Structures are given as C-alpha cells and as structure tokens.
Amino acid sequence: METHIPAEVVIWVRVPVRAFSIEVSYRFINFHIIHSCTSILVVAVNATSLP
C-alpha cells in the first residue's frame, strides 16, 4: 500500500534537489575545464622551455 504524496510536497522537494545537482555538476564541469586548461598550459610551457 503506497502513501500518496501531495504534488506541492513533491515539487518543494524536487526543485531544490534539482537545483543543487545542477550547481554541483556545473562546478564539477568548471573545475574539470580549469584543470584541463592548466594541464595544457603546463605542458605547453614545459614544451617551449625545452632546449
């Protein structure tokens, strides 16, 4: 027997959870982009500084 949860409660819970997951994934993606750019920069600098 399943309990019926009101739609307001579902929306009230789902919206912050979705916003939070979007925020986390956005920061995670940004971190990866920054990390990748830094790695590429380091490799480029090392390559150009080689004799």
PDB file of C-alpha atoms in Angstrom, residues 8-22:
ATOM      1  CA  GLU A   8       3.223  20.537  -3.657  1.00  0.00           C
ATOM      2  CA  VAL A   9       5.473  18.457  -1.435  1.00  0.00           C
ATOM      3  CA  VAL A  10       6.990  16.650  -4.426  1.00  0.00           C
ATOM      4  CA  ILE A  11       7.734  19.971  -6.176  1.00  0.00           C
ATOM      5  CA  TRP A  12       9.001  21.534  -2.932  1.00  0.00           C
ATOM      6  CA  VAL A  13      11.484  18.693  -2.507  1.00  0.00           C
ATOM      7  CA  ARG A  14      12.365  18.125  -6.165  1.00  0.00           C
ATOM      8  CA  VAL A  15      13.181  21.723  -7.125  1.00  0.00           C
ATOM      9  CA  PRO A  16      15.943  22.332  -4.518  1.00  0.00           C
ATOM     10  CA  VAL A  17      17.389  18.860  -5.173  1.00  0.00           C
ATOM     11  CA  ARG A  18      17.495  19.523  -8.923  1.00  0.00           C
ATOM     12  CA  ALA A  19      18.971  22.999  -8.399  1.00  0.00           C
ATOM     13  CA  PHE A  20      21.596  21.515  -6.064  1.00  0.00           C
ATOM     14  CA  SER A  21      22.535  18.745  -8.516  1.00  0.00           C
ATOM     15  CA  ILE A  22      22.797  21.287 -11.365  1.00  0.00           C
TER      16      ILE A  22
END
